[in-house]
């Protein structure tokens, strides 16, 4: 019933920008906390950015602070990650994540995960 369609990844040179999108079918995104995670090749998973309901402010990993921005369009049931000034160390598979419980999202225990989209940044 719940489906995610991620897009916007690809190959970009260092210093470039990409915007990831995640279109969600099966529930109303308005009532869910959202986040983006990334899996580095052969390394650990990192929580990139998190935001809850309209009462919550967005938070960012230190590694992306000032370069990435999380947002949503509830009317389109879509979430976004704008990535600017990309670096080779940003190369990873990126996942959109959502759950009604913000604590579950932050802890990596969210119910719903996208299929992932590859971002590769060349030097």
Short mmCIF file of N, CA and C in Angstrom, two decimals:
data_model
loop_
_atom_site.label_atom_id
_atom_site.label_comp_id
_atom_site.label_asym_id
_atom_site.label_seq_id
_atom_site.Cartn_x
_atom_site.Cartn_y
_atom_site.Cartn_z
N UNK A 1 0.82 -1.20 0.00
CA UNK A 1 0.00 0.00 0.00
C UNK A 1 0.86 1.26 0.00
N UNK A 2 1.92 1.25 0.78
CA UNK A 2 2.82 2.40 0.86
C UNK A 2 3.92 2.22 -0.17
N UNK A 3 4.11 3.22 -1.01
CA UNK A 3 5.13 3.18 -2.03
C UNK A 3 5.90 4.48 -2.05
N UNK A 4 7.20 4.36 -2.31
CA UNK A 4 8.09 5.50 -2.43
C UNK A 4 8.72 5.49 -3.81
N UNK A 5 8.80 6.64 -4.45
CA UNK A 5 9.52 6.80 -5.69
C UNK A 5 10.54 7.91 -5.50
N UNK A 6 11.82 7.54 -5.44
CA UNK A 6 12.90 8.50 -5.27
C UNK A 6 13.50 8.85 -6.63
N UNK A 7 13.96 10.08 -6.75
CA UNK A 7 14.60 10.53 -7.98
C UNK A 7 15.54 11.68 -7.66
N UNK A 8 16.36 12.05 -8.63
CA UNK A 8 17.23 13.21 -8.51
C UNK A 8 18.69 12.90 -8.28
N UNK A 9 19.02 11.64 -8.03
CA UNK A 9 20.41 11.28 -7.86
C UNK A 9 21.14 11.24 -9.19
N UNK A 10 22.44 11.01 -9.11
CA UNK A 10 23.25 10.94 -10.31
C UNK A 10 24.69 11.28 -10.03
N UNK A 11 25.42 11.56 -11.10
CA UNK A 11 26.83 11.89 -11.04
C UNK A 11 27.00 13.40 -11.19
N UNK A 12 27.77 14.00 -10.29
CA UNK A 12 28.00 15.43 -10.32
C UNK A 12 29.44 15.70 -9.89
N UNK A 13 30.01 16.78 -10.40
CA UNK A 13 31.36 17.17 -10.00
C UNK A 13 31.33 17.89 -8.66
N UNK A 14 32.44 17.84 -7.96
CA UNK A 14 32.56 18.55 -6.69
C UNK A 14 32.20 20.02 -6.87
N UNK A 15 31.43 20.54 -5.92
CA UNK A 15 30.95 21.91 -5.99
C UNK A 15 29.59 22.06 -6.63
N UNK A 16 29.09 21.01 -7.25
CA UNK A 16 27.80 21.05 -7.89
C UNK A 16 26.65 20.81 -6.93
N UNK A 17 25.44 20.80 -7.48
CA UNK A 17 24.22 20.66 -6.69
C UNK A 17 23.31 19.60 -7.28
N UNK A 18 22.51 18.98 -6.40
CA UNK A 18 21.46 18.06 -6.79
C UNK A 18 20.28 18.26 -5.85
N UNK A 19 19.08 17.96 -6.34
CA UNK A 19 17.90 17.93 -5.50
C UNK A 19 17.26 16.56 -5.59
N UNK A 20 17.18 15.88 -4.46
CA UNK A 20 16.52 14.59 -4.38
C UNK A 20 15.04 14.79 -4.07
N UNK A 21 14.20 13.98 -4.69
CA UNK A 21 12.76 14.01 -4.45
C UNK A 21 12.28 12.63 -4.06
N UNK A 22 11.23 12.59 -3.25
CA UNK A 22 10.62 11.34 -2.84
C UNK A 22 9.11 11.52 -2.84
N UNK A 23 8.43 10.88 -3.78
CA UNK A 23 6.98 10.95 -3.88
C UNK A 23 6.40 9.74 -3.17
N UNK A 24 5.48 9.97 -2.24
CA UNK A 24 4.96 8.92 -1.37
C UNK A 24 3.48 8.70 -1.66
N UNK A 25 3.12 7.43 -1.83
CA UNK A 25 1.74 7.03 -2.03
C UNK A 25 1.33 6.08 -0.92
N UNK A 26 0.13 6.28 -0.37
CA UNK A 26 -0.40 5.37 0.64
C UNK A 26 -0.77 6.01 1.95
N UNK A 27 -0.29 7.21 2.21
CA UNK A 27 -0.68 7.95 3.40
C UNK A 27 -0.44 9.43 3.16
N UNK A 28 -0.96 10.23 4.05
CA UNK A 28 -0.84 11.68 3.95
C UNK A 28 0.42 12.12 4.66
N UNK A 29 1.37 12.63 3.92
CA UNK A 29 2.66 13.02 4.49
C UNK A 29 2.55 14.14 5.51
N UNK A 30 1.48 14.87 5.47
CA UNK A 30 1.29 16.02 6.36
C UNK A 30 1.44 15.64 7.83
N UNK A 31 1.09 14.40 8.18
CA UNK A 31 1.07 13.98 9.58
C UNK A 31 2.28 13.15 9.98
N UNK A 32 3.33 13.17 9.18
CA UNK A 32 4.50 12.34 9.41
C UNK A 32 5.77 13.18 9.53
N UNK A 33 6.64 12.74 10.43
CA UNK A 33 8.00 13.25 10.45
C UNK A 33 8.76 12.70 9.24
N UNK A 34 9.73 13.46 8.74
CA UNK A 34 10.49 13.05 7.57
C UNK A 34 11.98 13.19 7.84
N UNK A 35 12.75 12.43 7.08
CA UNK A 35 14.20 12.47 7.21
C UNK A 35 14.83 11.92 5.95
N UNK A 36 16.13 12.19 5.83
CA UNK A 36 16.96 11.57 4.81
C UNK A 36 18.15 10.91 5.50
N UNK A 37 18.44 9.68 5.11
CA UNK A 37 19.61 8.95 5.55
C UNK A 37 20.48 8.64 4.34
N UNK A 38 21.74 8.31 4.61
CA UNK A 38 22.61 7.88 3.53
C UNK A 38 23.52 6.74 3.99
N UNK A 39 23.77 5.82 3.08
CA UNK A 39 24.67 4.69 3.30
C UNK A 39 25.93 4.90 2.47
N UNK A 40 27.06 5.03 3.15
CA UNK A 40 28.33 5.15 2.46
C UNK A 40 28.79 3.77 1.98
N UNK A 41 29.52 3.72 0.86
CA UNK A 41 29.98 2.42 0.36
C UNK A 41 30.88 1.72 1.37
N UNK A 42 30.44 0.58 1.85
CA UNK A 42 31.21 -0.20 2.80
C UNK A 42 31.33 0.39 4.19
N UNK A 43 30.51 1.40 4.50
CA UNK A 43 30.62 2.08 5.78
C UNK A 43 29.26 2.22 6.45
N UNK A 44 29.24 2.99 7.52
CA UNK A 44 28.05 3.09 8.36
C UNK A 44 26.98 3.98 7.73
N UNK A 45 25.77 3.84 8.23
CA UNK A 45 24.65 4.69 7.85
C UNK A 45 24.68 5.98 8.64
N UNK A 46 24.33 7.08 7.99
CA UNK A 46 24.31 8.38 8.62
C UNK A 46 22.95 9.04 8.44
N UNK A 47 22.42 9.61 9.50
CA UNK A 47 21.24 10.44 9.41
C UNK A 47 21.62 11.82 8.92
N UNK A 48 21.11 12.21 7.76
CA UNK A 48 21.50 13.46 7.12
C UNK A 48 20.72 14.65 7.66
N UNK A 49 19.40 14.51 7.72
CA UNK A 49 18.55 15.62 8.13
C UNK A 49 17.22 15.08 8.61
N UNK A 50 16.62 15.79 9.57
CA UNK A 50 15.37 15.37 10.19
C UNK A 50 14.47 16.58 10.41
N UNK A 51 13.16 16.38 10.24
CA UNK A 51 12.19 17.39 10.62
C UNK A 51 10.87 16.70 10.94
N UNK A 52 10.17 17.20 11.96
CA UNK A 52 8.91 16.62 12.38
C UNK A 52 7.72 17.35 11.80
N UNK A 53 6.74 17.58 12.65
CA UNK A 53 5.56 18.33 12.24
C UNK A 53 5.91 19.81 12.13
N UNK A 54 4.91 20.61 11.85
CA UNK A 54 5.13 22.04 11.72
C UNK A 54 5.63 22.68 13.00
N UNK A 55 5.50 21.99 14.13
CA UNK A 55 6.00 22.50 15.40
C UNK A 55 7.49 22.29 15.59
N UNK A 56 8.12 21.51 14.71
CA UNK A 56 9.52 21.12 14.87
C UNK A 56 10.40 21.82 13.85
N UNK A 57 11.63 22.15 14.27
CA UNK A 57 12.62 22.67 13.36
C UNK A 57 13.49 21.57 12.79
N UNK A 58 14.05 21.82 11.63
CA UNK A 58 14.92 20.84 10.99
C UNK A 58 16.27 20.77 11.69
N UNK A 59 16.86 19.58 11.71
CA UNK A 59 18.21 19.38 12.21
C UNK A 59 19.04 18.71 11.13
N UNK A 60 20.36 18.91 11.20
CA UNK A 60 21.26 18.42 10.18
C UNK A 60 22.50 17.82 10.81
N UNK A 61 23.03 16.80 10.15
CA UNK A 61 24.32 16.27 10.54
C UNK A 61 25.39 17.33 10.34
N UNK A 62 26.40 17.31 11.21
CA UNK A 62 27.47 18.29 11.08
C UNK A 62 28.14 18.24 9.71
N UNK A 63 28.18 17.05 9.12
CA UNK A 63 28.85 16.88 7.84
C UNK A 63 28.17 17.61 6.69
N UNK A 64 26.87 17.94 6.84
CA UNK A 64 26.13 18.58 5.75
C UNK A 64 25.59 19.95 6.13
N UNK A 65 25.77 20.36 7.35
CA UNK A 65 25.19 21.61 7.83
C UNK A 65 25.68 22.79 6.99
N UNK A 66 24.73 23.61 6.57
CA UNK A 66 25.04 24.75 5.73
C UNK A 66 25.07 24.45 4.25
N UNK A 67 25.01 23.18 3.87
CA UNK A 67 25.04 22.79 2.47
C UNK A 67 23.75 22.11 2.00
N UNK A 68 23.08 21.37 2.89
CA UNK A 68 21.88 20.62 2.54
C UNK A 68 20.66 21.24 3.20
N UNK A 69 19.49 21.12 2.55
CA UNK A 69 18.24 21.62 3.10
C UNK A 69 17.13 20.60 2.88
N UNK A 70 16.43 20.25 3.94
CA UNK A 70 15.29 19.34 3.85
C UNK A 70 14.01 20.16 3.74
N UNK A 71 13.05 19.68 2.96
CA UNK A 71 11.78 20.38 2.81
C UNK A 71 10.71 19.39 2.39
N UNK A 72 9.47 19.87 2.37
CA UNK A 72 8.36 19.03 1.93
C UNK A 72 7.29 19.87 1.25
N UNK A 73 6.51 19.21 0.41
CA UNK A 73 5.31 19.79 -0.18
C UNK A 73 4.18 18.82 0.14
N UNK A 74 3.41 19.14 1.16
CA UNK A 74 2.36 18.22 1.60
C UNK A 74 1.27 18.04 0.56
N UNK A 75 0.98 19.08 -0.21
CA UNK A 75 -0.04 18.98 -1.24
C UNK A 75 0.34 17.95 -2.30
N UNK A 76 1.63 17.80 -2.56
CA UNK A 76 2.13 16.83 -3.53
C UNK A 76 2.59 15.53 -2.89
N UNK A 77 2.49 15.42 -1.57
CA UNK A 77 2.97 14.25 -0.83
C UNK A 77 4.41 13.92 -1.21
N UNK A 78 5.23 14.95 -1.23
CA UNK A 78 6.60 14.84 -1.69
C UNK A 78 7.56 15.47 -0.70
N UNK A 79 8.71 14.83 -0.49
CA UNK A 79 9.77 15.39 0.33
C UNK A 79 11.02 15.57 -0.51
N UNK A 80 11.87 16.51 -0.10
CA UNK A 80 13.02 16.91 -0.90
C UNK A 80 14.26 17.01 -0.03
N UNK A 81 15.41 16.85 -0.69
CA UNK A 81 16.69 17.18 -0.09
C UNK A 81 17.49 17.96 -1.12
N UNK A 82 17.66 19.26 -0.88
CA UNK A 82 18.50 20.09 -1.73
C UNK A 82 19.93 19.99 -1.25
N UNK A 83 20.84 19.62 -2.13
CA UNK A 83 22.24 19.41 -1.79
C UNK A 83 23.09 20.36 -2.62
N UNK A 84 23.78 21.26 -1.95
CA UNK A 84 24.64 22.23 -2.60
C UNK A 84 26.09 22.02 -2.19
N UNK A 85 27.00 22.54 -3.00
CA UNK A 85 28.43 22.44 -2.72
C UNK A 85 28.84 21.02 -2.38
N UNK A 86 28.47 20.09 -3.24
CA UNK A 86 28.72 18.68 -2.99
C UNK A 86 30.20 18.36 -2.99
N UNK A 87 30.56 17.39 -2.17
CA UNK A 87 31.93 16.94 -2.01
C UNK A 87 32.03 15.45 -2.34
N UNK A 88 33.21 14.97 -2.71
CA UNK A 88 33.34 13.53 -2.98
C UNK A 88 32.91 12.67 -1.80
N UNK A 89 33.11 13.12 -0.58
CA UNK A 89 32.70 12.35 0.58
C UNK A 89 31.19 12.28 0.77
N UNK A 90 30.42 13.02 -0.02
CA UNK A 90 28.97 12.90 -0.02
C UNK A 90 28.48 11.71 -0.84
N UNK A 91 29.36 11.05 -1.54
CA UNK A 91 28.99 9.90 -2.36
C UNK A 91 28.37 8.81 -1.48
N UNK A 92 27.15 8.42 -1.79
CA UNK A 92 26.40 7.47 -0.97
C UNK A 92 25.09 7.14 -1.66
N UNK A 93 24.40 6.14 -1.12
CA UNK A 93 23.02 5.88 -1.47
C UNK A 93 22.14 6.62 -0.46
N UNK A 94 21.23 7.44 -0.95
CA UNK A 94 20.39 8.27 -0.11
C UNK A 94 18.98 7.69 -0.04
N UNK A 95 18.40 7.71 1.16
CA UNK A 95 17.08 7.15 1.40
C UNK A 95 16.15 8.19 2.02
N UNK A 96 14.94 8.30 1.49
CA UNK A 96 13.91 9.07 2.17
C UNK A 96 13.24 8.19 3.21
N UNK A 97 12.90 8.80 4.33
CA UNK A 97 12.43 8.07 5.51
C UNK A 97 11.29 8.84 6.14
N UNK A 98 10.26 8.12 6.62
CA UNK A 98 9.16 8.80 7.30
C UNK A 98 8.48 7.87 8.29
N UNK A 99 7.86 8.47 9.30
CA UNK A 99 7.17 7.76 10.37
C UNK A 99 6.39 8.81 11.16
N UNK A 100 5.23 8.45 11.70
CA UNK A 100 4.51 9.43 12.54
C UNK A 100 5.24 9.78 13.82
N UNK A 101 6.16 8.93 14.25
CA UNK A 101 6.91 9.14 15.49
C UNK A 101 8.28 9.72 15.15
N UNK A 102 8.50 10.97 15.52
CA UNK A 102 9.76 11.63 15.23
C UNK A 102 10.93 10.93 15.90
N UNK A 103 10.73 10.44 17.11
CA UNK A 103 11.79 9.73 17.81
C UNK A 103 12.20 8.47 17.04
N UNK A 104 11.24 7.77 16.46
CA UNK A 104 11.56 6.60 15.66
C UNK A 104 12.37 6.97 14.43
N UNK A 105 12.03 8.08 13.80
CA UNK A 105 12.78 8.54 12.64
C UNK A 105 14.22 8.85 13.03
N UNK A 106 14.41 9.61 14.08
CA UNK A 106 15.75 10.00 14.50
C UNK A 106 16.62 8.81 14.89
N UNK A 107 16.01 7.78 15.44
CA UNK A 107 16.75 6.61 15.88
C UNK A 107 17.00 5.59 14.78
N UNK A 108 16.52 5.85 13.57
CA UNK A 108 16.69 4.91 12.49
C UNK A 108 15.69 3.77 12.49
N UNK A 109 14.63 3.89 13.28
CA UNK A 109 13.62 2.84 13.40
C UNK A 109 12.31 3.21 12.71
N UNK A 110 12.35 4.08 11.75
CA UNK A 110 11.15 4.49 11.04
C UNK A 110 10.50 3.33 10.31
N UNK A 111 9.20 3.42 10.14
CA UNK A 111 8.45 2.37 9.47
C UNK A 111 8.68 2.34 7.96
N UNK A 112 8.86 3.51 7.35
CA UNK A 112 8.82 3.59 5.89
C UNK A 112 10.11 4.16 5.34
N UNK A 113 10.70 3.41 4.41
CA UNK A 113 11.95 3.77 3.75
C UNK A 113 11.81 3.68 2.24
N UNK A 114 12.39 4.63 1.53
CA UNK A 114 12.43 4.58 0.09
C UNK A 114 13.42 3.54 -0.41
N UNK A 115 13.45 3.37 -1.73
CA UNK A 115 14.31 2.35 -2.34
C UNK A 115 15.76 2.78 -2.44
N UNK A 116 16.05 4.04 -2.24
CA UNK A 116 17.39 4.56 -2.33
C UNK A 116 17.72 5.11 -3.71
N UNK A 117 18.53 6.15 -3.73
CA UNK A 117 19.02 6.70 -4.99
C UNK A 117 20.50 7.03 -4.83
N UNK A 118 21.28 6.69 -5.85
CA UNK A 118 22.72 6.85 -5.79
C UNK A 118 23.13 8.28 -6.12
N UNK A 119 23.99 8.84 -5.28
CA UNK A 119 24.63 10.12 -5.54
C UNK A 119 26.13 9.88 -5.58
N UNK A 120 26.76 10.27 -6.68
CA UNK A 120 28.20 10.11 -6.84
C UNK A 120 28.81 11.47 -7.17
N UNK A 121 29.78 11.88 -6.37
CA UNK A 121 30.43 13.18 -6.54
C UNK A 121 31.89 12.93 -6.92
N UNK A 122 32.29 13.42 -8.07
CA UNK A 122 33.66 13.25 -8.54
C UNK A 122 34.50 14.46 -8.18
N UNK A 123 35.78 14.23 -7.96
CA UNK A 123 36.70 15.30 -7.61
C UNK A 123 37.02 16.16 -8.82
#
